[in-house]
């Protein structure tokens, strides 16, 4: 039975077609009007990458992490993991759990797209605020190519977490890090990673752009939105150095990657600024000591974001 591996704070929630693993952290809210935090992972990530943030949030606040369909302790879905389907399953999880409280959605990477699809599906009634952690804007692929084939030719055979500096700089416990890495070596993980990252990730941006949510700004009205930009050049420089050390790439290819690295932070900053239009109350900060995985290397910045949202909630009517 898979359920025997669930930690004491985890449970399987039946969403109709299958069950998703939901993990509860922190105290019981005193009422269903108290905001709670719900963490949404990026592409090819389960709940484990949020552990350092959850620990820092500590006893002050109820929060939830979950494994998307096909990851870790969750069952596989009959649906393809398009952003629309992921948002649908998230809405069912919230309904069936149930989590009636106002939600502070904290999303990393692809969760920028996923949170928008959730809003397109369910509106903003249950949303208290957003914290976007180096999140993907719907126009991101038009501005920068994270799957640039030449970048990955130069980085061929490189261990990303090591090259990115995440392995050296993460704030997980050793036990949490080992669990995080172990989950990603399983056949189950590789199957859903392939479906999400290689079949559904890129098309999700155009699907979202066609909804023209950008014409409905501020999409969340005056609900607080805290935007955290990572420093992508750190990740790409790490990949470049490790790849060059292996002898990868022609001089022409290496030069191409050096140019990408020079421009990526300005491009990412422009994308992060786009998120500020989501609300009349928004804030932008940069995690200068982190690449893309800010929640693992500078979890305190994410906690600061949650606290900022709590401090800036609209006065209840």
PDB file of C-alpha atoms in Angstrom:
ATOM      1  CA  UNK A   1       0.000   0.000   0.000  1.00  0.00           C
ATOM      2  CA  UNK A   2       1.387   3.386  -0.995  1.00  0.00           C
ATOM      3  CA  UNK A   3      -0.451   5.080   1.867  1.00  0.00           C
ATOM      4  CA  UNK A   4       1.817   3.439   4.456  1.00  0.00           C
ATOM      5  CA  UNK A   5       4.586   5.806   3.332  1.00  0.00           C
ATOM      6  CA  UNK A   6       2.482   8.905   4.066  1.00  0.00           C
ATOM      7  CA  UNK A   7       3.902  11.020   6.889  1.00  0.00           C
ATOM      8  CA  UNK A   8       1.653  11.657   9.907  1.00  0.00           C
ATOM      9  CA  UNK A   9       0.626  15.081   8.527  1.00  0.00           C
ATOM     10  CA  UNK A  10      -0.330  13.639   5.123  1.00  0.00           C
ATOM     11  CA  UNK A  11      -3.567  12.147   3.853  1.00  0.00           C
ATOM     12  CA  UNK A  12      -5.024  11.025   0.552  1.00  0.00           C
ATOM     13  CA  UNK A  13      -7.966  13.122  -0.660  1.00  0.00           C
ATOM     14  CA  UNK A  14     -10.282  11.511  -3.198  1.00  0.00           C
ATOM     15  CA  UNK A  15     -11.067  14.033  -5.951  1.00  0.00           C
ATOM     16  CA  UNK A  16     -13.420  11.673  -7.794  1.00  0.00           C
ATOM     17  CA  UNK A  17     -11.191  10.074 -10.397  1.00  0.00           C
ATOM     18  CA  UNK A  18      -8.243   9.387  -8.055  1.00  0.00           C
ATOM     19  CA  UNK A  19      -6.602  10.620  -4.860  1.00  0.00           C
ATOM     20  CA  UNK A  20      -4.036  13.349  -4.194  1.00  0.00           C
ATOM     21  CA  UNK A  21      -1.685  13.540  -1.204  1.00  0.00           C
ATOM     22  CA  UNK A  22      -2.278  16.637   0.927  1.00  0.00           C
ATOM     23  CA  UNK A  23       0.065  17.633   3.767  1.00  0.00           C
ATOM     24  CA  UNK A  24      -1.048  19.850   6.644  1.00  0.00           C
ATOM     25  CA  UNK A  25       1.404  22.112   8.499  1.00  0.00           C
ATOM     26  CA  UNK A  26       0.956  24.429  11.456  1.00  0.00           C
ATOM     27  CA  UNK A  27      -1.995  25.103  13.775  1.00  0.00           C
ATOM     28  CA  UNK A  28      -5.695  24.672  13.136  1.00  0.00           C
ATOM     29  CA  UNK A  29      -7.144  28.053  12.055  1.00  0.00           C
ATOM     30  CA  UNK A  30      -9.392  29.548  14.763  1.00  0.00           C
ATOM     31  CA  UNK A  31     -12.122  30.133  12.165  1.00  0.00           C
ATOM     32  CA  UNK A  32     -12.849  29.388   8.515  1.00  0.00           C
ATOM     33  CA  UNK A  33     -12.335  33.115   7.848  1.00  0.00           C
ATOM     34  CA  UNK A  34      -8.623  32.952   8.737  1.00  0.00           C
ATOM     35  CA  UNK A  35      -6.344  32.834   5.687  1.00  0.00           C
ATOM     36  CA  UNK A  36      -4.256  29.721   5.112  1.00  0.00           C
ATOM     37  CA  UNK A  37      -1.326  29.156   2.758  1.00  0.00           C
ATOM     38  CA  UNK A  38      -1.414  26.694  -0.130  1.00  0.00           C
ATOM     39  CA  UNK A  39       1.877  25.965  -1.890  1.00  0.00           C
ATOM     40  CA  UNK A  40       1.886  25.093  -5.609  1.00  0.00           C
ATOM     41  CA  UNK A  41       5.034  23.539  -7.075  1.00  0.00           C
ATOM     42  CA  UNK A  42       6.622  24.153 -10.455  1.00  0.00           C
ATOM     43  CA  UNK A  43       6.912  21.747 -13.350  1.00  0.00           C
ATOM     44  CA  UNK A  44       8.216  18.282 -12.435  1.00  0.00           C
ATOM     45  CA  UNK A  45       8.168  19.012  -8.679  1.00  0.00           C
ATOM     46  CA  UNK A  46       6.339  17.417  -5.769  1.00  0.00           C
ATOM     47  CA  UNK A  47       5.584  18.929  -2.333  1.00  0.00           C
ATOM     48  CA  UNK A  48       9.066  18.356  -0.899  1.00  0.00           C
ATOM     49  CA  UNK A  49      10.725  21.495  -2.342  1.00  0.00           C
ATOM     50  CA  UNK A  50       8.693  23.672   0.105  1.00  0.00           C
ATOM     51  CA  UNK A  51       9.963  22.024   3.302  1.00  0.00           C
ATOM     52  CA  UNK A  52      12.334  24.834   4.345  1.00  0.00           C
ATOM     53  CA  UNK A  53       9.613  27.470   3.858  1.00  0.00           C
ATOM     54  CA  UNK A  54       7.059  25.397   5.776  1.00  0.00           C
ATOM     55  CA  UNK A  55       9.496  24.992   8.663  1.00  0.00           C
ATOM     56  CA  UNK A  56      10.220  28.748   8.791  1.00  0.00           C
ATOM     57  CA  UNK A  57       6.510  29.611   8.694  1.00  0.00           C
ATOM     58  CA  UNK A  58       6.443  27.431  11.747  1.00  0.00           C
ATOM     59  CA  UNK A  59       3.710  27.405  14.336  1.00  0.00           C
ATOM     60  CA  UNK A  60       2.229  30.751  13.287  1.00  0.00           C
ATOM     61  CA  UNK A  61       0.061  29.730  10.369  1.00  0.00           C
ATOM     62  CA  UNK A  62      -1.803  26.813   8.816  1.00  0.00           C
ATOM     63  CA  UNK A  63      -0.346  25.836   5.461  1.00  0.00           C
ATOM     64  CA  UNK A  64      -0.802  23.028   2.961  1.00  0.00           C
ATOM     65  CA  UNK A  65       1.461  21.377   0.438  1.00  0.00           C
ATOM     66  CA  UNK A  66       0.357  18.704  -2.002  1.00  0.00           C
ATOM     67  CA  UNK A  67       1.704  16.298  -4.592  1.00  0.00           C
ATOM     68  CA  UNK A  68       0.188  16.829  -8.029  1.00  0.00           C
ATOM     69  CA  UNK A  69      -1.187  13.821  -9.865  1.00  0.00           C
ATOM     70  CA  UNK A  70       1.490  11.223 -10.544  1.00  0.00           C
ATOM     71  CA  UNK A  71       4.008  12.637  -8.061  1.00  0.00           C
ATOM     72  CA  UNK A  72       5.349  10.986  -4.902  1.00  0.00           C
ATOM     73  CA  UNK A  73       2.337   9.903  -2.782  1.00  0.00           C
ATOM     74  CA  UNK A  74      -0.428  10.992  -5.194  1.00  0.00           C
ATOM     75  CA  UNK A  75      -2.127   8.658  -7.620  1.00  0.00           C
ATOM     76  CA  UNK A  76      -1.930   9.145 -11.367  1.00  0.00           C
ATOM     77  CA  UNK A  77      -4.656  11.044 -13.184  1.00  0.00           C
ATOM     78  CA  UNK A  78      -6.655   9.827 -16.169  1.00  0.00           C
ATOM     79  CA  UNK A  79      -6.202  13.367 -17.561  1.00  0.00           C
ATOM     80  CA  UNK A  80      -3.106  14.746 -19.280  1.00  0.00           C
ATOM     81  CA  UNK A  81      -1.259  17.245 -17.021  1.00  0.00           C
ATOM     82  CA  UNK A  82      -2.161  20.361 -18.976  1.00  0.00           C
ATOM     83  CA  UNK A  83      -2.204  23.544 -16.865  1.00  0.00           C
ATOM     84  CA  UNK A  84      -6.001  23.613 -17.217  1.00  0.00           C
ATOM     85  CA  UNK A  85      -6.329  20.057 -15.899  1.00  0.00           C
ATOM     86  CA  UNK A  86      -3.860  20.690 -13.068  1.00  0.00           C
ATOM     87  CA  UNK A  87      -5.930  23.756 -12.049  1.00  0.00           C
ATOM     88  CA  UNK A  88      -9.128  21.693 -12.220  1.00  0.00           C
ATOM     89  CA  UNK A  89      -7.652  18.999  -9.979  1.00  0.00           C
ATOM     90  CA  UNK A  90      -6.367  21.648  -7.557  1.00  0.00           C
ATOM     91  CA  UNK A  91      -9.885  23.120  -7.317  1.00  0.00           C
ATOM     92  CA  UNK A  92     -11.294  19.643  -6.619  1.00  0.00           C
ATOM     93  CA  UNK A  93      -8.642  19.047  -3.943  1.00  0.00           C
ATOM     94  CA  UNK A  94      -9.581  22.316  -2.201  1.00  0.00           C
ATOM     95  CA  UNK A  95     -13.285  21.394  -2.400  1.00  0.00           C
ATOM     96  CA  UNK A  96     -12.959  17.778  -1.256  1.00  0.00           C
ATOM     97  CA  UNK A  97     -10.339  18.258   1.475  1.00  0.00           C
ATOM     98  CA  UNK A  98     -12.160  20.566   2.281  1.00  0.00           C
ATOM     99  CA  UNK A  99     -10.219  23.818   2.716  1.00  0.00           C
ATOM    100  CA  UNK A 100     -12.885  26.518   3.184  1.00  0.00           C
ATOM    101  CA  UNK A 101     -10.486  29.278   4.283  1.00  0.00           C
ATOM    102  CA  UNK A 102      -9.299  32.229   2.211  1.00  0.00           C
ATOM    103  CA  UNK A 103      -6.192  31.060   0.334  1.00  0.00           C
ATOM    104  CA  UNK A 104      -2.792  32.673   0.059  1.00  0.00           C
ATOM    105  CA  UNK A 105      -1.498  30.846  -3.018  1.00  0.00           C
ATOM    106  CA  UNK A 106       2.297  30.566  -3.069  1.00  0.00           C
ATOM    107  CA  UNK A 107       3.469  29.358  -6.459  1.00  0.00           C
ATOM    108  CA  UNK A 108       6.878  28.614  -7.964  1.00  0.00           C
ATOM    109  CA  UNK A 109       7.848  28.599 -11.646  1.00  0.00           C
ATOM    110  CA  UNK A 110       5.095  26.935 -13.762  1.00  0.00           C
ATOM    111  CA  UNK A 111       2.690  27.752 -10.913  1.00  0.00           C
ATOM    112  CA  UNK A 112       2.618  31.267 -12.386  1.00  0.00           C
ATOM    113  CA  UNK A 113       0.612  29.722 -15.237  1.00  0.00           C
ATOM    114  CA  UNK A 114      -1.237  27.292 -12.946  1.00  0.00           C
ATOM    115  CA  UNK A 115      -2.505  30.022 -10.585  1.00  0.00           C
ATOM    116  CA  UNK A 116      -3.810  31.998 -13.570  1.00  0.00           C
ATOM    117  CA  UNK A 117      -5.623  28.909 -14.872  1.00  0.00           C
ATOM    118  CA  UNK A 118      -7.062  28.380 -11.389  1.00  0.00           C
ATOM    119  CA  UNK A 119      -8.347  31.985 -11.399  1.00  0.00           C
ATOM    120  CA  UNK A 120      -9.734  31.520 -14.938  1.00  0.00           C
ATOM    121  CA  UNK A 121     -11.620  28.461 -13.656  1.00  0.00           C
ATOM    122  CA  UNK A 122     -12.745  29.525 -10.174  1.00  0.00           C
ATOM    123  CA  UNK A 123     -12.437  33.307 -10.018  1.00  0.00           C
ATOM    124  CA  UNK A 124     -10.869  35.072  -7.038  1.00  0.00           C
ATOM    125  CA  UNK A 125     -13.556  34.679  -4.347  1.00  0.00           C
ATOM    126  CA  UNK A 126     -11.483  32.294  -2.221  1.00  0.00           C
ATOM    127  CA  UNK A 127      -8.136  33.953  -2.921  1.00  0.00           C
ATOM    128  CA  UNK A 128      -6.737  36.163  -0.156  1.00  0.00           C
ATOM    129  CA  UNK A 129      -3.461  36.961  -1.911  1.00  0.00           C
ATOM    130  CA  UNK A 130      -0.613  35.612  -4.021  1.00  0.00           C
ATOM    131  CA  UNK A 131       3.108  35.067  -3.561  1.00  0.00           C
ATOM    132  CA  UNK A 132       4.792  34.350  -6.900  1.00  0.00           C
ATOM    133  CA  UNK A 133       8.238  32.764  -6.591  1.00  0.00           C
ATOM    134  CA  UNK A 134      10.263  33.335  -9.781  1.00  0.00           C
ATOM    135  CA  UNK A 135       7.015  32.392 -11.481  1.00  0.00           C
ATOM    136  CA  UNK A 136       6.424  31.879 -15.201  1.00  0.00           C
ATOM    137  CA  UNK A 137       4.565  34.742 -16.845  1.00  0.00           C
ATOM    138  CA  UNK A 138       2.328  33.762 -19.775  1.00  0.00           C
ATOM    139  CA  UNK A 139       4.651  35.658 -22.163  1.00  0.00           C
ATOM    140  CA  UNK A 140       7.856  34.075 -20.789  1.00  0.00           C
ATOM    141  CA  UNK A 141       8.598  31.788 -23.787  1.00  0.00           C
ATOM    142  CA  UNK A 142       8.275  34.789 -26.109  1.00  0.00           C
ATOM    143  CA  UNK A 143      11.020  36.550 -24.128  1.00  0.00           C
ATOM    144  CA  UNK A 144      13.464  33.828 -23.037  1.00  0.00           C
ATOM    145  CA  UNK A 145      13.962  30.177 -23.869  1.00  0.00           C
ATOM    146  CA  UNK A 146      14.674  28.105 -20.752  1.00  0.00           C
ATOM    147  CA  UNK A 147      14.951  25.066 -23.004  1.00  0.00           C
ATOM    148  CA  UNK A 148      17.461  26.721 -25.371  1.00  0.00           C
ATOM    149  CA  UNK A 149      19.014  23.718 -27.169  1.00  0.00           C
ATOM    150  CA  UNK A 150      22.482  25.280 -27.300  1.00  0.00           C
ATOM    151  CA  UNK A 151      22.447  26.001 -23.550  1.00  0.00           C
ATOM    152  CA  UNK A 152      21.632  22.353 -22.895  1.00  0.00           C
ATOM    153  CA  UNK A 153      24.213  21.158 -25.442  1.00  0.00           C
ATOM    154  CA  UNK A 154      26.873  23.024 -23.473  1.00  0.00           C
ATOM    155  CA  UNK A 155      25.343  21.685 -20.228  1.00  0.00           C
ATOM    156  CA  UNK A 156      25.029  18.075 -21.492  1.00  0.00           C
ATOM    157  CA  UNK A 157      25.626  15.507 -18.743  1.00  0.00           C
ATOM    158  CA  UNK A 158      25.794  18.185 -16.058  1.00  0.00           C
ATOM    159  CA  UNK A 159      23.966  17.535 -12.766  1.00  0.00           C
ATOM    160  CA  UNK A 160      21.622  20.558 -12.588  1.00  0.00           C
ATOM    161  CA  UNK A 161      21.083  20.837  -8.806  1.00  0.00           C
ATOM    162  CA  UNK A 162      24.833  20.782  -8.328  1.00  0.00           C
ATOM    163  CA  UNK A 163      25.577  23.253 -11.148  1.00  0.00           C
ATOM    164  CA  UNK A 164      22.778  25.608 -10.040  1.00  0.00           C
ATOM    165  CA  UNK A 165      24.262  25.706  -6.544  1.00  0.00           C
ATOM    166  CA  UNK A 166      21.056  24.328  -5.028  1.00  0.00           C
ATOM    167  CA  UNK A 167      22.836  21.230  -3.702  1.00  0.00           C
ATOM    168  CA  UNK A 168      25.360  23.355  -1.804  1.00  0.00           C
ATOM    169  CA  UNK A 169      23.035  26.175  -0.743  1.00  0.00           C
ATOM    170  CA  UNK A 170      19.616  24.615  -0.030  1.00  0.00           C
ATOM    171  CA  UNK A 171      18.147  25.041   3.452  1.00  0.00           C
ATOM    172  CA  UNK A 172      16.489  21.624   3.707  1.00  0.00           C
ATOM    173  CA  UNK A 173      17.629  19.192   6.386  1.00  0.00           C
ATOM    174  CA  UNK A 174      19.808  16.346   5.080  1.00  0.00           C
ATOM    175  CA  UNK A 175      16.862  13.988   5.521  1.00  0.00           C
ATOM    176  CA  UNK A 176      14.544  16.288   3.524  1.00  0.00           C
ATOM    177  CA  UNK A 177      17.133  16.741   0.765  1.00  0.00           C
ATOM    178  CA  UNK A 178      17.656  12.980   0.508  1.00  0.00           C
ATOM    179  CA  UNK A 179      13.868  12.449   0.272  1.00  0.00           C
ATOM    180  CA  UNK A 180      13.569  15.205  -2.362  1.00  0.00           C
ATOM    181  CA  UNK A 181      16.311  13.641  -4.509  1.00  0.00           C
ATOM    182  CA  UNK A 182      15.112  10.063  -3.970  1.00  0.00           C
ATOM    183  CA  UNK A 183      11.576  10.896  -5.159  1.00  0.00           C
ATOM    184  CA  UNK A 184      13.045  12.227  -8.423  1.00  0.00           C
ATOM    185  CA  UNK A 185      14.888   8.978  -9.211  1.00  0.00           C
ATOM    186  CA  UNK A 186      11.740   6.832  -9.347  1.00  0.00           C
ATOM    187  CA  UNK A 187      10.125   5.523 -12.536  1.00  0.00           C
ATOM    188  CA  UNK A 188       6.851   7.050 -11.355  1.00  0.00           C
ATOM    189  CA  UNK A 189       8.494  10.492 -11.242  1.00  0.00           C
ATOM    190  CA  UNK A 190      10.153  10.104 -14.640  1.00  0.00           C
ATOM    191  CA  UNK A 191       6.830   9.198 -16.247  1.00  0.00           C
ATOM    192  CA  UNK A 192       4.952  12.277 -14.980  1.00  0.00           C
ATOM    193  CA  UNK A 193       7.979  14.525 -15.513  1.00  0.00           C
ATOM    194  CA  UNK A 194       7.980  13.518 -19.175  1.00  0.00           C
ATOM    195  CA  UNK A 195       4.235  14.196 -19.512  1.00  0.00           C
ATOM    196  CA  UNK A 196       4.391  17.567 -17.748  1.00  0.00           C
ATOM    197  CA  UNK A 197       7.683  19.011 -18.856  1.00  0.00           C
ATOM    198  CA  UNK A 198       7.986  17.697 -22.388  1.00  0.00           C
ATOM    199  CA  UNK A 199       4.364  17.373 -23.514  1.00  0.00           C
ATOM    200  CA  UNK A 200       2.299  19.941 -21.595  1.00  0.00           C
ATOM    201  CA  UNK A 201       4.573  22.714 -20.310  1.00  0.00           C
ATOM    202  CA  UNK A 202       5.227  24.768 -23.455  1.00  0.00           C
ATOM    203  CA  UNK A 203       1.684  24.563 -24.915  1.00  0.00           C
ATOM    204  CA  UNK A 204       0.233  25.828 -21.598  1.00  0.00           C
ATOM    205  CA  UNK A 205       1.590  29.357 -22.170  1.00  0.00           C
ATOM    206  CA  UNK A 206      -0.252  29.886 -25.438  1.00  0.00           C
ATOM    207  CA  UNK A 207      -3.429  28.309 -24.029  1.00  0.00           C
ATOM    208  CA  UNK A 208      -3.333  30.849 -21.201  1.00  0.00           C
ATOM    209  CA  UNK A 209      -2.497  33.826 -23.453  1.00  0.00           C
ATOM    210  CA  UNK A 210      -5.577  33.029 -25.579  1.00  0.00           C
ATOM    211  CA  UNK A 211      -7.776  33.582 -22.504  1.00  0.00           C
ATOM    212  CA  UNK A 212      -6.630  37.233 -22.531  1.00  0.00           C
ATOM    213  CA  UNK A 213      -6.691  37.567 -18.749  1.00  0.00           C
ATOM    214  CA  UNK A 214      -4.230  40.447 -19.183  1.00  0.00           C
ATOM    215  CA  UNK A 215      -7.200  42.513 -20.421  1.00  0.00           C
ATOM    216  CA  UNK A 216      -8.934  42.007 -17.066  1.00  0.00           C
ATOM    217  CA  UNK A 217      -6.246  43.590 -14.891  1.00  0.00           C
ATOM    218  CA  UNK A 218      -6.091  44.065 -11.987  1.00  0.00           C
ATOM    219  CA  UNK A 219      -7.160  40.416 -12.057  1.00  0.00           C
ATOM    220  CA  UNK A 220      -7.289  40.057  -8.258  1.00  0.00           C
ATOM    221  CA  UNK A 221      -8.441  43.625  -7.541  1.00  0.00           C
ATOM    222  CA  UNK A 222      -6.853  44.961  -4.351  1.00  0.00           C
ATOM    223  CA  UNK A 223      -5.783  41.562  -2.985  1.00  0.00           C
ATOM    224  CA  UNK A 224      -2.060  41.661  -2.171  1.00  0.00           C
ATOM    225  CA  UNK A 225       0.419  40.174  -4.640  1.00  0.00           C
ATOM    226  CA  UNK A 226       4.073  39.689  -3.671  1.00  0.00           C
ATOM    227  CA  UNK A 227       6.417  38.926  -6.570  1.00  0.00           C
ATOM    228  CA  UNK A 228       9.853  37.384  -6.000  1.00  0.00           C
ATOM    229  CA  UNK A 229      12.321  37.333  -8.882  1.00  0.00           C
ATOM    230  CA  UNK A 230      15.176  34.826  -8.875  1.00  0.00           C
ATOM    231  CA  UNK A 231      18.565  35.507 -10.447  1.00  0.00           C
ATOM    232  CA  UNK A 232      18.513  33.222 -13.483  1.00  0.00           C
ATOM    233  CA  UNK A 233      22.060  34.122 -14.521  1.00  0.00           C
ATOM    234  CA  UNK A 234      23.320  32.249 -11.438  1.00  0.00           C
ATOM    235  CA  UNK A 235      21.741  29.010 -12.665  1.00  0.00           C
ATOM    236  CA  UNK A 236      22.831  29.432 -16.268  1.00  0.00           C
ATOM    237  CA  UNK A 237      26.386  30.459 -15.332  1.00  0.00           C
ATOM    238  CA  UNK A 238      26.594  27.349 -13.175  1.00  0.00           C
ATOM    239  CA  UNK A 239      25.442  25.138 -16.041  1.00  0.00           C
ATOM    240  CA  UNK A 240      27.876  26.899 -18.398  1.00  0.00           C
ATOM    241  CA  UNK A 241      30.917  26.502 -16.122  1.00  0.00           C
ATOM    242  CA  UNK A 242      30.172  22.844 -15.390  1.00  0.00           C
ATOM    243  CA  UNK A 243      29.610  22.146 -19.094  1.00  0.00           C
ATOM    244  CA  UNK A 244      32.815  23.899 -20.181  1.00  0.00           C
ATOM    245  CA  UNK A 245      34.710  21.943 -17.495  1.00  0.00           C
ATOM    246  CA  UNK A 246      33.464  18.777 -19.231  1.00  0.00           C
ATOM    247  CA  UNK A 247      34.709  20.110 -22.573  1.00  0.00           C
ATOM    248  CA  UNK A 248      31.177  20.551 -23.956  1.00  0.00           C
ATOM    249  CA  UNK A 249      30.293  22.842 -26.836  1.00  0.00           C
ATOM    250  CA  UNK A 250      32.149  24.594 -29.644  1.00  0.00           C
ATOM    251  CA  UNK A 251      33.470  28.113 -29.051  1.00  0.00           C
ATOM    252  CA  UNK A 252      30.521  29.407 -31.080  1.00  0.00           C
ATOM    253  CA  UNK A 253      28.042  27.544 -28.863  1.00  0.00           C
ATOM    254  CA  UNK A 254      29.779  28.718 -25.694  1.00  0.00           C
ATOM    255  CA  UNK A 255      29.697  32.301 -26.937  1.00  0.00           C
ATOM    256  CA  UNK A 256      25.950  31.968 -27.600  1.00  0.00           C
ATOM    257  CA  UNK A 257      25.410  30.799 -24.007  1.00  0.00           C
ATOM    258  CA  UNK A 258      27.535  33.646 -22.593  1.00  0.00           C
ATOM    259  CA  UNK A 259      25.269  36.100 -24.452  1.00  0.00           C
ATOM    260  CA  UNK A 260      22.144  34.399 -23.056  1.00  0.00           C
ATOM    261  CA  UNK A 261      23.555  34.732 -19.537  1.00  0.00           C
ATOM    262  CA  UNK A 262      24.270  38.454 -20.053  1.00  0.00           C
ATOM    263  CA  UNK A 263      20.652  39.272 -20.924  1.00  0.00           C
ATOM    264  CA  UNK A 264      18.582  36.795 -18.901  1.00  0.00           C
ATOM    265  CA  UNK A 265      18.252  38.798 -15.668  1.00  0.00           C
ATOM    266  CA  UNK A 266      16.958  41.924 -17.418  1.00  0.00           C
ATOM    267  CA  UNK A 267      14.476  39.777 -19.365  1.00  0.00           C
ATOM    268  CA  UNK A 268      13.324  38.018 -16.204  1.00  0.00           C
ATOM    269  CA  UNK A 269      12.983  41.343 -14.394  1.00  0.00           C
ATOM    270  CA  UNK A 270      10.702  42.604 -17.170  1.00  0.00           C
ATOM    271  CA  UNK A 271       8.533  39.495 -16.812  1.00  0.00           C
ATOM    272  CA  UNK A 272       8.350  39.866 -13.013  1.00  0.00           C
ATOM    273  CA  UNK A 273       7.210  43.488 -13.427  1.00  0.00           C
ATOM    274  CA  UNK A 274       4.323  42.259 -15.606  1.00  0.00           C
ATOM    275  CA  UNK A 275       2.918  40.420 -12.568  1.00  0.00           C
ATOM    276  CA  UNK A 276       2.597  43.697 -10.659  1.00  0.00           C
ATOM    277  CA  UNK A 277      -0.475  44.577 -12.754  1.00  0.00           C
ATOM    278  CA  UNK A 278      -2.375  41.669 -11.134  1.00  0.00           C
ATOM    279  CA  UNK A 279      -3.349  43.868  -8.196  1.00  0.00           C
ATOM    280  CA  UNK A 280      -3.562  47.489  -7.119  1.00  0.00           C
ATOM    281  CA  UNK A 281      -1.463  46.334  -4.137  1.00  0.00           C
ATOM    282  CA  UNK A 282       1.681  44.589  -5.322  1.00  0.00           C
ATOM    283  CA  UNK A 283       5.346  44.406  -4.351  1.00  0.00           C
ATOM    284  CA  UNK A 284       8.442  43.181  -6.216  1.00  0.00           C
ATOM    285  CA  UNK A 285      11.647  41.915  -4.597  1.00  0.00           C
ATOM    286  CA  UNK A 286      14.661  40.102  -6.010  1.00  0.00           C
ATOM    287  CA  UNK A 287      16.415  37.120  -4.467  1.00  0.00           C
ATOM    288  CA  UNK A 288      19.953  38.118  -5.386  1.00  0.00           C
ATOM    289  CA  UNK A 289      21.568  35.079  -3.740  1.00  0.00           C
ATOM    290  CA  UNK A 290      19.327  32.544  -5.494  1.00  0.00           C
ATOM    291  CA  UNK A 291      18.711  31.195  -8.938  1.00  0.00           C
ATOM    292  CA  UNK A 292      15.278  29.857  -9.837  1.00  0.00           C
ATOM    293  CA  UNK A 293      14.674  27.711  -6.715  1.00  0.00           C
ATOM    294  CA  UNK A 294      14.370  30.605  -4.251  1.00  0.00           C
ATOM    295  CA  UNK A 295      12.201  28.561  -1.873  1.00  0.00           C
ATOM    296  CA  UNK A 296      15.055  26.095  -1.343  1.00  0.00           C
ATOM    297  CA  UNK A 297      18.001  28.496  -1.094  1.00  0.00           C
ATOM    298  CA  UNK A 298      16.437  31.636   0.446  1.00  0.00           C
ATOM    299  CA  UNK A 299      13.214  30.344   2.036  1.00  0.00           C
ATOM    300  CA  UNK A 300      13.084  33.379   4.349  1.00  0.00           C
ATOM    301  CA  UNK A 301      12.238  35.583   1.335  1.00  0.00           C
ATOM    302  CA  UNK A 302       9.148  33.465   0.631  1.00  0.00           C
ATOM    303  CA  UNK A 303       8.153  33.658   4.312  1.00  0.00           C
ATOM    304  CA  UNK A 304       8.592  37.459   4.148  1.00  0.00           C
ATOM    305  CA  UNK A 305       6.223  37.418   1.160  1.00  0.00           C
ATOM    306  CA  UNK A 306       3.540  35.504   3.068  1.00  0.00           C
ATOM    307  CA  UNK A 307       3.880  37.919   6.006  1.00  0.00           C
ATOM    308  CA  UNK A 308       3.634  40.912   3.649  1.00  0.00           C
ATOM    309  CA  UNK A 309       0.420  39.500   2.168  1.00  0.00           C
ATOM    310  CA  UNK A 310      -1.017  38.976   5.670  1.00  0.00           C
ATOM    311  CA  UNK A 311      -0.077  42.555   6.612  1.00  0.00           C
ATOM    312  CA  UNK A 312      -1.708  43.940   3.458  1.00  0.00           C
ATOM    313  CA  UNK A 313      -5.011  42.075   3.354  1.00  0.00           C
ATOM    314  CA  UNK A 314      -7.911  44.387   2.469  1.00  0.00           C
ATOM    315  CA  UNK A 315      -9.981  45.423   5.500  1.00  0.00           C
ATOM    316  CA  UNK A 316     -12.809  42.915   5.754  1.00  0.00           C
ATOM    317  CA  UNK A 317     -16.079  44.354   4.577  1.00  0.00           C
TER     318      UNK A 317
END
